JSON list of C-alpha atoms in Angstrom, two decimals:
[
{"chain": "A", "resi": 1, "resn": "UNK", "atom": "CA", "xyz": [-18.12, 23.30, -18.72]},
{"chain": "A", "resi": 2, "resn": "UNK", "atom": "CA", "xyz": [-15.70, 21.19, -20.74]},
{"chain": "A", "resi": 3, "resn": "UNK", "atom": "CA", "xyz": [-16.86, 18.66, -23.19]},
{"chain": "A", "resi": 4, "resn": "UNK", "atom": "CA", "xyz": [-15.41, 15.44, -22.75]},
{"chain": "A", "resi": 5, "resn": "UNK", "atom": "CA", "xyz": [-12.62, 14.41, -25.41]},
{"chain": "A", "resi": 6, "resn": "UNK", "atom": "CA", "xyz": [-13.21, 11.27, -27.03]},
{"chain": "A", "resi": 7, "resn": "UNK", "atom": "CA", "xyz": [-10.85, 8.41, -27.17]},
{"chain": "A", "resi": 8, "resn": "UNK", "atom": "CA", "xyz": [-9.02, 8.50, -30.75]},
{"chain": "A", "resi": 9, "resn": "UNK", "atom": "CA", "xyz": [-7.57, 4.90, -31.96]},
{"chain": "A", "resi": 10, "resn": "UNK", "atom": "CA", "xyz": [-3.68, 5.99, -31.20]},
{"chain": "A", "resi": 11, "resn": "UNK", "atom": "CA", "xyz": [-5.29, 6.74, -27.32]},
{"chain": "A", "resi": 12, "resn": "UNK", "atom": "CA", "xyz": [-6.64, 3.30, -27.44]},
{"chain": "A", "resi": 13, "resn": "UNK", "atom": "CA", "xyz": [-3.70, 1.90, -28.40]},
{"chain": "A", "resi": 14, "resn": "UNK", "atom": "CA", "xyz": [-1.13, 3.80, -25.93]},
{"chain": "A", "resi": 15, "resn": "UNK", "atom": "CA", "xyz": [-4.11, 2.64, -23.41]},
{"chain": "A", "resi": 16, "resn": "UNK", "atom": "CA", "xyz": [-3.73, -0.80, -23.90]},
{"chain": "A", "resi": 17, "resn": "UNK", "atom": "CA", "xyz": [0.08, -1.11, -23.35]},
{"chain": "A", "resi": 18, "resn": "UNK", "atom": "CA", "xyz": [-0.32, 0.24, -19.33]},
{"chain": "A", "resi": 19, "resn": "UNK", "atom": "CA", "xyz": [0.34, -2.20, -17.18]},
{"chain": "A", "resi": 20, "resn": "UNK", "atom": "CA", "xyz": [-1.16, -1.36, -13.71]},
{"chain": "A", "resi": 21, "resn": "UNK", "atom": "CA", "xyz": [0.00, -3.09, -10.69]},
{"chain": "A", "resi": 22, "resn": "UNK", "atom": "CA", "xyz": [-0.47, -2.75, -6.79]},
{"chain": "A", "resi": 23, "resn": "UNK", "atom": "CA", "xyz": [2.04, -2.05, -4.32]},
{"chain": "A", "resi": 24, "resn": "UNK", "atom": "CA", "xyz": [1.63, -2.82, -0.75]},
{"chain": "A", "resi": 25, "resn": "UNK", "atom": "CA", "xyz": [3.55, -1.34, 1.84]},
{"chain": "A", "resi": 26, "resn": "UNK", "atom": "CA", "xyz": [3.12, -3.18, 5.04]},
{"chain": "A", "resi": 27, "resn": "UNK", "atom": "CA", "xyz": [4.35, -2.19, 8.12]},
{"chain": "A", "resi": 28, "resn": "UNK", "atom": "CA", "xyz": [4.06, -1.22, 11.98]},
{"chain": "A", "resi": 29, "resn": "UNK", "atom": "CA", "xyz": [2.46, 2.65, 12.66]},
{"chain": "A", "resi": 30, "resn": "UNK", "atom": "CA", "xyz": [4.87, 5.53, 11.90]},
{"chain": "A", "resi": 31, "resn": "UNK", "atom": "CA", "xyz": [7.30, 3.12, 9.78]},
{"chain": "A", "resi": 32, "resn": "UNK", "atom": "CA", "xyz": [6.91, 5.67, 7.21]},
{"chain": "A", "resi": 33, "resn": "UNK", "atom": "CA", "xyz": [4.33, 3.55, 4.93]},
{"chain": "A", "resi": 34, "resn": "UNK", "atom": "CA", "xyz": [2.04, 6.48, 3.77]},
{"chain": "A", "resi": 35, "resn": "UNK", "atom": "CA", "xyz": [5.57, 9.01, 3.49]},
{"chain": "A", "resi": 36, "resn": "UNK", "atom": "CA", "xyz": [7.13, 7.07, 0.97]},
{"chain": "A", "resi": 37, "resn": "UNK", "atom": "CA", "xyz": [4.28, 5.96, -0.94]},
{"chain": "A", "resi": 38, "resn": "UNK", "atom": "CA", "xyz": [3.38, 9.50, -2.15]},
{"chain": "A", "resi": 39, "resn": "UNK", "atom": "CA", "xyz": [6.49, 10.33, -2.30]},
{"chain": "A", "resi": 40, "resn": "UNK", "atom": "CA", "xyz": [6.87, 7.67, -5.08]},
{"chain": "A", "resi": 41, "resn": "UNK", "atom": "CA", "xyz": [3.59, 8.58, -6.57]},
{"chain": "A", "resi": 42, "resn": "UNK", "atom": "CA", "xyz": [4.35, 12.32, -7.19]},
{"chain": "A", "resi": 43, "resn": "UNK", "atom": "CA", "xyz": [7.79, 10.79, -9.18]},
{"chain": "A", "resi": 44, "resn": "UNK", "atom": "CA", "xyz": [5.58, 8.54, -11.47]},
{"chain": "A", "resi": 45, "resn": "UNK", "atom": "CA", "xyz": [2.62, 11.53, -12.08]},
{"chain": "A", "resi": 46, "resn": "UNK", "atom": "CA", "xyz": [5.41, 13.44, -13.26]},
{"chain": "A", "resi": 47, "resn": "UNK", "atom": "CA", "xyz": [6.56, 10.55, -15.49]},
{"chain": "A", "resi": 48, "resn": "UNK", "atom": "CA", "xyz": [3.29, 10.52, -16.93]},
{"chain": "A", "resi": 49, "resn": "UNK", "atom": "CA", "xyz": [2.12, 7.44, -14.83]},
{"chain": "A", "resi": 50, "resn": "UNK", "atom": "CA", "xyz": [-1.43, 7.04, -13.50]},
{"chain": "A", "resi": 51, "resn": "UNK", "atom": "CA", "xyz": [-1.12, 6.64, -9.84]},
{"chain": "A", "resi": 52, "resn": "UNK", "atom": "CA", "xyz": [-3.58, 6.45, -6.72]},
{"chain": "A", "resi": 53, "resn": "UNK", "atom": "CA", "xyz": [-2.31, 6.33, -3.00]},
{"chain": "A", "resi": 54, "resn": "UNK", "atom": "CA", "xyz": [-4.95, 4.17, -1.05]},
{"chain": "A", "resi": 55, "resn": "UNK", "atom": "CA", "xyz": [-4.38, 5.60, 2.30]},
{"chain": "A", "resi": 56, "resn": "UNK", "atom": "CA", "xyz": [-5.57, 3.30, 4.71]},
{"chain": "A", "resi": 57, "resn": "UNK", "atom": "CA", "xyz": [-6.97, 5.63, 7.56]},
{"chain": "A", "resi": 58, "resn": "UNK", "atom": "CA", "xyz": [-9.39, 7.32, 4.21]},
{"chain": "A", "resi": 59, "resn": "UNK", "atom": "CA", "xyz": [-9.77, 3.87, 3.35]},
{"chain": "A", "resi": 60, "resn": "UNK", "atom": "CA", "xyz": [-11.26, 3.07, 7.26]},
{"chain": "A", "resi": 61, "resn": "UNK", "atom": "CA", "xyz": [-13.15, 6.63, 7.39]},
{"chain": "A", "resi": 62, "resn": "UNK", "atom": "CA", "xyz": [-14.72, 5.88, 3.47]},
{"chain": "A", "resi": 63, "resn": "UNK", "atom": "CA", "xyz": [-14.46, 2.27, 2.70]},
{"chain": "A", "resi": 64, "resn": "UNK", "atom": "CA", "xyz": [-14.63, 0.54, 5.81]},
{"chain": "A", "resi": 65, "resn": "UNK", "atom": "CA", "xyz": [-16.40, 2.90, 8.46]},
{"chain": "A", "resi": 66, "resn": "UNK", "atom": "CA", "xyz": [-17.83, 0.50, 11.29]},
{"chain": "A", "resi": 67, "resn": "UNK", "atom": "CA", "xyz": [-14.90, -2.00, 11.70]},
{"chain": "A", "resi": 68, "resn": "UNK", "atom": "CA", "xyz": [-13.52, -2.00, 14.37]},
{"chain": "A", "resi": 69, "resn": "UNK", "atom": "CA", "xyz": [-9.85, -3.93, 15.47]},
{"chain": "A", "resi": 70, "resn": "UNK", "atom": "CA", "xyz": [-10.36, -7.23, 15.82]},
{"chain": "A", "resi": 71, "resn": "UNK", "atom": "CA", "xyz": [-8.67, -9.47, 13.47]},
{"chain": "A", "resi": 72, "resn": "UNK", "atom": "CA", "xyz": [-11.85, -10.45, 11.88]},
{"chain": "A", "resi": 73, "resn": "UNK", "atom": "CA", "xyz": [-12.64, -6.77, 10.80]},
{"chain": "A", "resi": 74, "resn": "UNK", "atom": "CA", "xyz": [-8.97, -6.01, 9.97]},
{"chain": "A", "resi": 75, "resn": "UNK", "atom": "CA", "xyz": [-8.91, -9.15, 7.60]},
{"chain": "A", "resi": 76, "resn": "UNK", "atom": "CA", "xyz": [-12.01, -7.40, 6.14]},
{"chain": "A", "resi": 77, "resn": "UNK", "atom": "CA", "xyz": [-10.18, -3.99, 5.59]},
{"chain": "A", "resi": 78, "resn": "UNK", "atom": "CA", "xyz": [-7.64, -5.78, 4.16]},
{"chain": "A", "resi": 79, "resn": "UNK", "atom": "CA", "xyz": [-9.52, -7.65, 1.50]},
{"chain": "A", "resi": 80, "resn": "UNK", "atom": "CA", "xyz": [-11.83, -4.86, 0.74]},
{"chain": "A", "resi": 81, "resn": "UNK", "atom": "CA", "xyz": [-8.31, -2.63, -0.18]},
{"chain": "A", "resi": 82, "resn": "UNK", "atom": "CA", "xyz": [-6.91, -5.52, -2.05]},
{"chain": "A", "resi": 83, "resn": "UNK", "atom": "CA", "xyz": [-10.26, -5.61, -4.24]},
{"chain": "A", "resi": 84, "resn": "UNK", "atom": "CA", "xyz": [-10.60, -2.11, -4.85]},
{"chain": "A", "resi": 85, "resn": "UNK", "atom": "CA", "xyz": [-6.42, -2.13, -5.55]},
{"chain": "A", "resi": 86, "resn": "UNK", "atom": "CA", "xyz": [-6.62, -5.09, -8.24]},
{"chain": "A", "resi": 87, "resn": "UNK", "atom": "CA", "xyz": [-9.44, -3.22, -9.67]},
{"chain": "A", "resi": 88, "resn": "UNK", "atom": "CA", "xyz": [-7.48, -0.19, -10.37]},
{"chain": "A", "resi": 89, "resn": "UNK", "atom": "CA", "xyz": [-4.43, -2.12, -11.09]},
{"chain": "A", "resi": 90, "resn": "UNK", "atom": "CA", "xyz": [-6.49, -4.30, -13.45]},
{"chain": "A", "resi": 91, "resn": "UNK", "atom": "CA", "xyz": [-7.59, -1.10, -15.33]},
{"chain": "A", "resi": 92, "resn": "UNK", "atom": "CA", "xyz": [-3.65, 0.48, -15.89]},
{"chain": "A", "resi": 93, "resn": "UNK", "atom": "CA", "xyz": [-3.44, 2.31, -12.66]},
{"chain": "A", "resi": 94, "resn": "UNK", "atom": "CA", "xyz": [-0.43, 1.91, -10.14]},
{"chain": "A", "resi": 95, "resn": "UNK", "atom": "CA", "xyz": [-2.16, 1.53, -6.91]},
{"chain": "A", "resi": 96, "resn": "UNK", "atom": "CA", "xyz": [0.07, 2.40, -4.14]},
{"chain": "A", "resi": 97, "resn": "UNK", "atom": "CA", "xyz": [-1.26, 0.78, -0.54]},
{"chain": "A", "resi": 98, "resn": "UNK", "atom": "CA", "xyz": [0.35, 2.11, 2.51]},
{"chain": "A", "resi": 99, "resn": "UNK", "atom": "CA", "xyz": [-1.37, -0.16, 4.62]},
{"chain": "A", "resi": 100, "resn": "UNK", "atom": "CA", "xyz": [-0.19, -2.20, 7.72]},
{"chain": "A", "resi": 101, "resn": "UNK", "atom": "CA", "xyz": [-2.04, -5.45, 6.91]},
{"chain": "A", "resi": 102, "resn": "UNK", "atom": "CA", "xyz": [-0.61, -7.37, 10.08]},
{"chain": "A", "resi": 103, "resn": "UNK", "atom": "CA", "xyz": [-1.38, -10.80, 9.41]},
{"chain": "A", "resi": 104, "resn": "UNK", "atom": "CA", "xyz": [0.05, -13.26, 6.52]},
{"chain": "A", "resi": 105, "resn": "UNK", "atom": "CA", "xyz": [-2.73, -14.38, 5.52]},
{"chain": "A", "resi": 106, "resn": "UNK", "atom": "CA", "xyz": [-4.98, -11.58, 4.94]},
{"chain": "A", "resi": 107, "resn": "UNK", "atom": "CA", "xyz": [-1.90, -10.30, 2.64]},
{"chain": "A", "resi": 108, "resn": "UNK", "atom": "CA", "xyz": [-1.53, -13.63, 1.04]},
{"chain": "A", "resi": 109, "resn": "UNK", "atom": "CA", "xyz": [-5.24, -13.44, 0.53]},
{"chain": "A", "resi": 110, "resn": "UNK", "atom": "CA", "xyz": [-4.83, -10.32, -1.76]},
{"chain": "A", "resi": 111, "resn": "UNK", "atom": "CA", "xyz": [-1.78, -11.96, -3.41]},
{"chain": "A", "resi": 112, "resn": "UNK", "atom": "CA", "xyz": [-4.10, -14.17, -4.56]},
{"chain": "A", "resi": 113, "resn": "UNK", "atom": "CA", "xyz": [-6.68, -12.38, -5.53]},
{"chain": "A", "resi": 114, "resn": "UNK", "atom": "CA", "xyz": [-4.27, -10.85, -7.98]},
{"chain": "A", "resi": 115, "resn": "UNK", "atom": "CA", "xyz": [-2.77, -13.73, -8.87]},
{"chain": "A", "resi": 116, "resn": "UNK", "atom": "CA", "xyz": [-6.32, -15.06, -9.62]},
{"chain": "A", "resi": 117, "resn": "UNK", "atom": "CA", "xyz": [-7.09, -11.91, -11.50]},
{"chain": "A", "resi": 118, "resn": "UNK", "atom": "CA", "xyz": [-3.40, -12.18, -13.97]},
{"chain": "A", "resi": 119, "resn": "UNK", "atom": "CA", "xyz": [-2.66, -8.91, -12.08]},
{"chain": "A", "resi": 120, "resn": "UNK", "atom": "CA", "xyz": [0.86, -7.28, -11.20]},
{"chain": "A", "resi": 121, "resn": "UNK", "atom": "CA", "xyz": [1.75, -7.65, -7.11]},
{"chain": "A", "resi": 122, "resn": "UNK", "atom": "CA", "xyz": [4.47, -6.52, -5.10]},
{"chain": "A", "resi": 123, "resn": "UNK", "atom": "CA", "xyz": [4.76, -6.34, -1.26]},
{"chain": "A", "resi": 124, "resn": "UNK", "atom": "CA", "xyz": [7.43, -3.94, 0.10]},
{"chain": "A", "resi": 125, "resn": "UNK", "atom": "CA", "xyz": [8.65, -4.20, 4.26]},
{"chain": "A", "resi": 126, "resn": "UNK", "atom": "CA", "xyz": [8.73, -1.02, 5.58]},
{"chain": "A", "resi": 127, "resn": "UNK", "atom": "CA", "xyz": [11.14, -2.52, 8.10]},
{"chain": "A", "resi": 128, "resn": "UNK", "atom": "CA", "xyz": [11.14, -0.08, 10.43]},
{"chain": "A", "resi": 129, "resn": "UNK", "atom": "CA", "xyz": [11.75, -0.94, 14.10]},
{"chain": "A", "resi": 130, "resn": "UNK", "atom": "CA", "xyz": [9.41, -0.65, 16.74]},
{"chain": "A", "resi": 131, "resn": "UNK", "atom": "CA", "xyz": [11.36, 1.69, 19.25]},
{"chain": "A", "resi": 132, "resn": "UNK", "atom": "CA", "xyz": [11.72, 4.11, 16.25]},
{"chain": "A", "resi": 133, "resn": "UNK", "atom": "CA", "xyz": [8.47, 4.09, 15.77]},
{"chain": "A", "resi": 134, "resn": "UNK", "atom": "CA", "xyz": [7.37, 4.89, 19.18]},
{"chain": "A", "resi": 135, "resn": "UNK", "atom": "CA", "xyz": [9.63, 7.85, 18.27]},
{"chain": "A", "resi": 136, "resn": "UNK", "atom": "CA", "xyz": [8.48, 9.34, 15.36]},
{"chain": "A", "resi": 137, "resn": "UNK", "atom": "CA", "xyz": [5.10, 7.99, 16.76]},
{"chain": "A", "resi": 138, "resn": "UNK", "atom": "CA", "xyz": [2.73, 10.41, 13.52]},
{"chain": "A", "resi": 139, "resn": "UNK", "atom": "CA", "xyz": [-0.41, 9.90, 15.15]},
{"chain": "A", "resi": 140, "resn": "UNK", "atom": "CA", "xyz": [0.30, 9.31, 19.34]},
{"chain": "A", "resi": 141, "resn": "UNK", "atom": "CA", "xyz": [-0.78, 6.23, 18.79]},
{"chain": "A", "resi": 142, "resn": "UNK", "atom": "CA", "xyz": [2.12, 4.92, 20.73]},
{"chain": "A", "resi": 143, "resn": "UNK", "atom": "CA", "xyz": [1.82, 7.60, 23.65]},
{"chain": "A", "resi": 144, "resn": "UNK", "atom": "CA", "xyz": [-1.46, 6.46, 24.15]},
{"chain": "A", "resi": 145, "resn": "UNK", "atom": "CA", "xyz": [-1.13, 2.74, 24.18]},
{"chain": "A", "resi": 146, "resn": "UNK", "atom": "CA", "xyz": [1.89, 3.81, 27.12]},
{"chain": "A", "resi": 147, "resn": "UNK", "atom": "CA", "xyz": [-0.61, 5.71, 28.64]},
{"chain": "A", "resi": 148, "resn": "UNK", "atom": "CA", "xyz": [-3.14, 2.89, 28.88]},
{"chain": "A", "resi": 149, "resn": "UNK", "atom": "CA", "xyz": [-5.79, 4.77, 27.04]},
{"chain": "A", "resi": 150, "resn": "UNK", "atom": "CA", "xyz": [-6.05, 2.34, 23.60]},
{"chain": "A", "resi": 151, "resn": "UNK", "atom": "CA", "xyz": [-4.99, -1.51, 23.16]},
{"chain": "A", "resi": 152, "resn": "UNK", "atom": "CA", "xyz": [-4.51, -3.43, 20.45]},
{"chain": "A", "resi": 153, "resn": "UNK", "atom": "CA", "xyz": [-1.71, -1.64, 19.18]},
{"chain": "A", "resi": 154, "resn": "UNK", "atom": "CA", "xyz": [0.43, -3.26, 16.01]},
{"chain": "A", "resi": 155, "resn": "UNK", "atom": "CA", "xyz": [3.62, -4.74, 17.08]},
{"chain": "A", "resi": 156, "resn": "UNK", "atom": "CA", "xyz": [3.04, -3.69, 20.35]},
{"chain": "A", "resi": 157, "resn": "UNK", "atom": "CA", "xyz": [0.23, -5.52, 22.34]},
{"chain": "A", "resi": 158, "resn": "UNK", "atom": "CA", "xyz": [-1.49, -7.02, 19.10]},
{"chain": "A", "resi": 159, "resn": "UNK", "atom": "CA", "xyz": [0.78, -9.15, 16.53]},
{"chain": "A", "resi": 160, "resn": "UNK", "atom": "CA", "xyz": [2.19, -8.10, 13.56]},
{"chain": "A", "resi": 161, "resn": "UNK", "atom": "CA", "xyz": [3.33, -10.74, 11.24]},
{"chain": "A", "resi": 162, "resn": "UNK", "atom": "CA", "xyz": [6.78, -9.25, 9.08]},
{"chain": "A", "resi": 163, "resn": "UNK", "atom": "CA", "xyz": [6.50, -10.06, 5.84]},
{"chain": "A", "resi": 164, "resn": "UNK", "atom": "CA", "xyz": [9.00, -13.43, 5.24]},
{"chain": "A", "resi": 165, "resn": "UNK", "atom": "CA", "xyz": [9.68, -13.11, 1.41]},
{"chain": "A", "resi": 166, "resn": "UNK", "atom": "CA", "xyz": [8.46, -9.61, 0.23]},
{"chain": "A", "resi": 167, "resn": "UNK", "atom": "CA", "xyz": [9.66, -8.02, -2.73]},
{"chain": "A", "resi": 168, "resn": "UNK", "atom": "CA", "xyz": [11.43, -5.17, -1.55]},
{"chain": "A", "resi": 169, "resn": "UNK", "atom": "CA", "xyz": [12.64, -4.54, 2.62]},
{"chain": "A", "resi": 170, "resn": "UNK", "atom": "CA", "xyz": [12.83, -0.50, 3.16]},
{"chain": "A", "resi": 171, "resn": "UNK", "atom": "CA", "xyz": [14.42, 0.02, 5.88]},
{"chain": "A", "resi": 172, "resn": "UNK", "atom": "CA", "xyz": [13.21, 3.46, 6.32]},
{"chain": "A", "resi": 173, "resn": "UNK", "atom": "CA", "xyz": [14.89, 4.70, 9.46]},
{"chain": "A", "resi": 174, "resn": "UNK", "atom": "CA", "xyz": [18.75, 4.01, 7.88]},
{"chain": "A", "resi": 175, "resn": "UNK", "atom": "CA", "xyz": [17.84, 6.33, 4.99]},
{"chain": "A", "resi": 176, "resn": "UNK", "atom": "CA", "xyz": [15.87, 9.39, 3.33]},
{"chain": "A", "resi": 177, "resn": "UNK", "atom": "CA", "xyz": [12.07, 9.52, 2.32]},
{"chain": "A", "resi": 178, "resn": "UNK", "atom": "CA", "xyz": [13.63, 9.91, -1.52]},
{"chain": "A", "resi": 179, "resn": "UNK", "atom": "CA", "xyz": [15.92, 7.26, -1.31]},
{"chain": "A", "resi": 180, "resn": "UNK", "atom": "CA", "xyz": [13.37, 4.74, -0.34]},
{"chain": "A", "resi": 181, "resn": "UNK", "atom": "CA", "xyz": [10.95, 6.26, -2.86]},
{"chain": "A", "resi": 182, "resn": "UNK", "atom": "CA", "xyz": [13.68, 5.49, -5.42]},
{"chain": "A", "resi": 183, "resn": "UNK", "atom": "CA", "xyz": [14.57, 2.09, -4.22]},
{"chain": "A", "resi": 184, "resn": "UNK", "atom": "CA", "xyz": [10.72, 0.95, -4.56]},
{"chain": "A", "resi": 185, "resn": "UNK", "atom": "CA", "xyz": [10.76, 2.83, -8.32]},
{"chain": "A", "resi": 186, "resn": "UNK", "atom": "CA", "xyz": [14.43, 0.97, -9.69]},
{"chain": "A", "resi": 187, "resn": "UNK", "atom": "CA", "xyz": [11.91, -1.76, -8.66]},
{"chain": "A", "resi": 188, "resn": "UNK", "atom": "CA", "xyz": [8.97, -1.26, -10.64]},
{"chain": "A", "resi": 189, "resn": "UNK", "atom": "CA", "xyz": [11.57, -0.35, -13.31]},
{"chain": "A", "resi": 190, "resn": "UNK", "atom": "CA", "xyz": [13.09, -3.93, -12.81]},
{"chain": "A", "resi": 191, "resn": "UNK", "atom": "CA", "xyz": [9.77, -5.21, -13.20]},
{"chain": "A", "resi": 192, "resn": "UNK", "atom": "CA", "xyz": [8.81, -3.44, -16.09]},
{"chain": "A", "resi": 193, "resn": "UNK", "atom": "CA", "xyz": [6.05, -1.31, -14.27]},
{"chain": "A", "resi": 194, "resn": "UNK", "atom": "CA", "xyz": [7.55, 1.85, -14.32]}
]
């Protein structure tokens, strides 16, 4: 078993100039949230960045097991994936959140909370449009909500709210995984967060 290195004053120091920030990706099933977001967080581990991906179906098995769909519990899922997000960010870590979050004001809630907090925030559209969705359609979500076997489907037959001001619109389906990835990074780079 290892021993655990000790902090030296020069790690303290290089610790203190992180800046940490979270990153929400909101968007309808299959826009290619979850794709792009560790896509971007492999580029910034191998620039030495510390990154974590909150997925948001881990985050629903782990986190938030019991909700259900209602927009009472998914304003709940929402807020309990900003906290834990402004937490990391807080503490130096880019906190990536791939997570639909269909209604303005459970977003607006988290902006908040970071604003509150003096914490880094940036919501990205992953504009991607519904019938391409359907398409691509990662988890036959969409199949089944044809099929009449689930309701409450995002965008389909339960709202989704698009994002009116984010920081960043990807739209996903008129380009590569890597050049969205790298459109969200010369981002962070504007920002001074990568």
């Amino acid at each position: 078993m290892r021993a655990a290195r000790l902090m030296t004053s020069n790690d303290q120091e290089q610790e203190k100039d992180v800046t940490g920030a979270t990153i929400w990706l909101t968007g309808l099933p299959s826009a290619g949230k979850t794709t792009i977001a560790y896509e971007l967080a492999g580029r910034l581990k191998a620039e030495g960045r510390r990154v974590q991906v909150l997925d948001g179906d881990e985050i629903r098995e782990f986190l938030s097991a019991g909700l259900g769909f209602s927009r009472e519990d998914r304003h709940t899922n929402v807020q309990r994936i900003g906290y834990v997000a402004e937490l990391l960010a807080r503490n130096g870590v880019l906190a990536l959140a791939p997570v639909i979050a269909p209604y303005a004001d459970s977003r607006e809630a988290v902006r908040k909370r970071h604003q509150s907090e003096g914490t880094a925030y940036l919501e990205v559209h992953v504009a991607t449009p519904v019938d391409v969705c359907s398409v691509r359609d990662v988890k036959g979500l969409y199949a089944k909500q044809a099929a009449g076997e689930i309701s409450g489907l995002t965008g389909v037959d339960d709202p989704y709210e698009a994002p009116e001001s984010p920081d960043l619109r990807i739209e996903s389906h008129q380009q590569t995984v890597q050049e969205s990835a790298a459109a969200l990074h010369a981002l962070l780079t504007e920002r001074g967060l990568a």
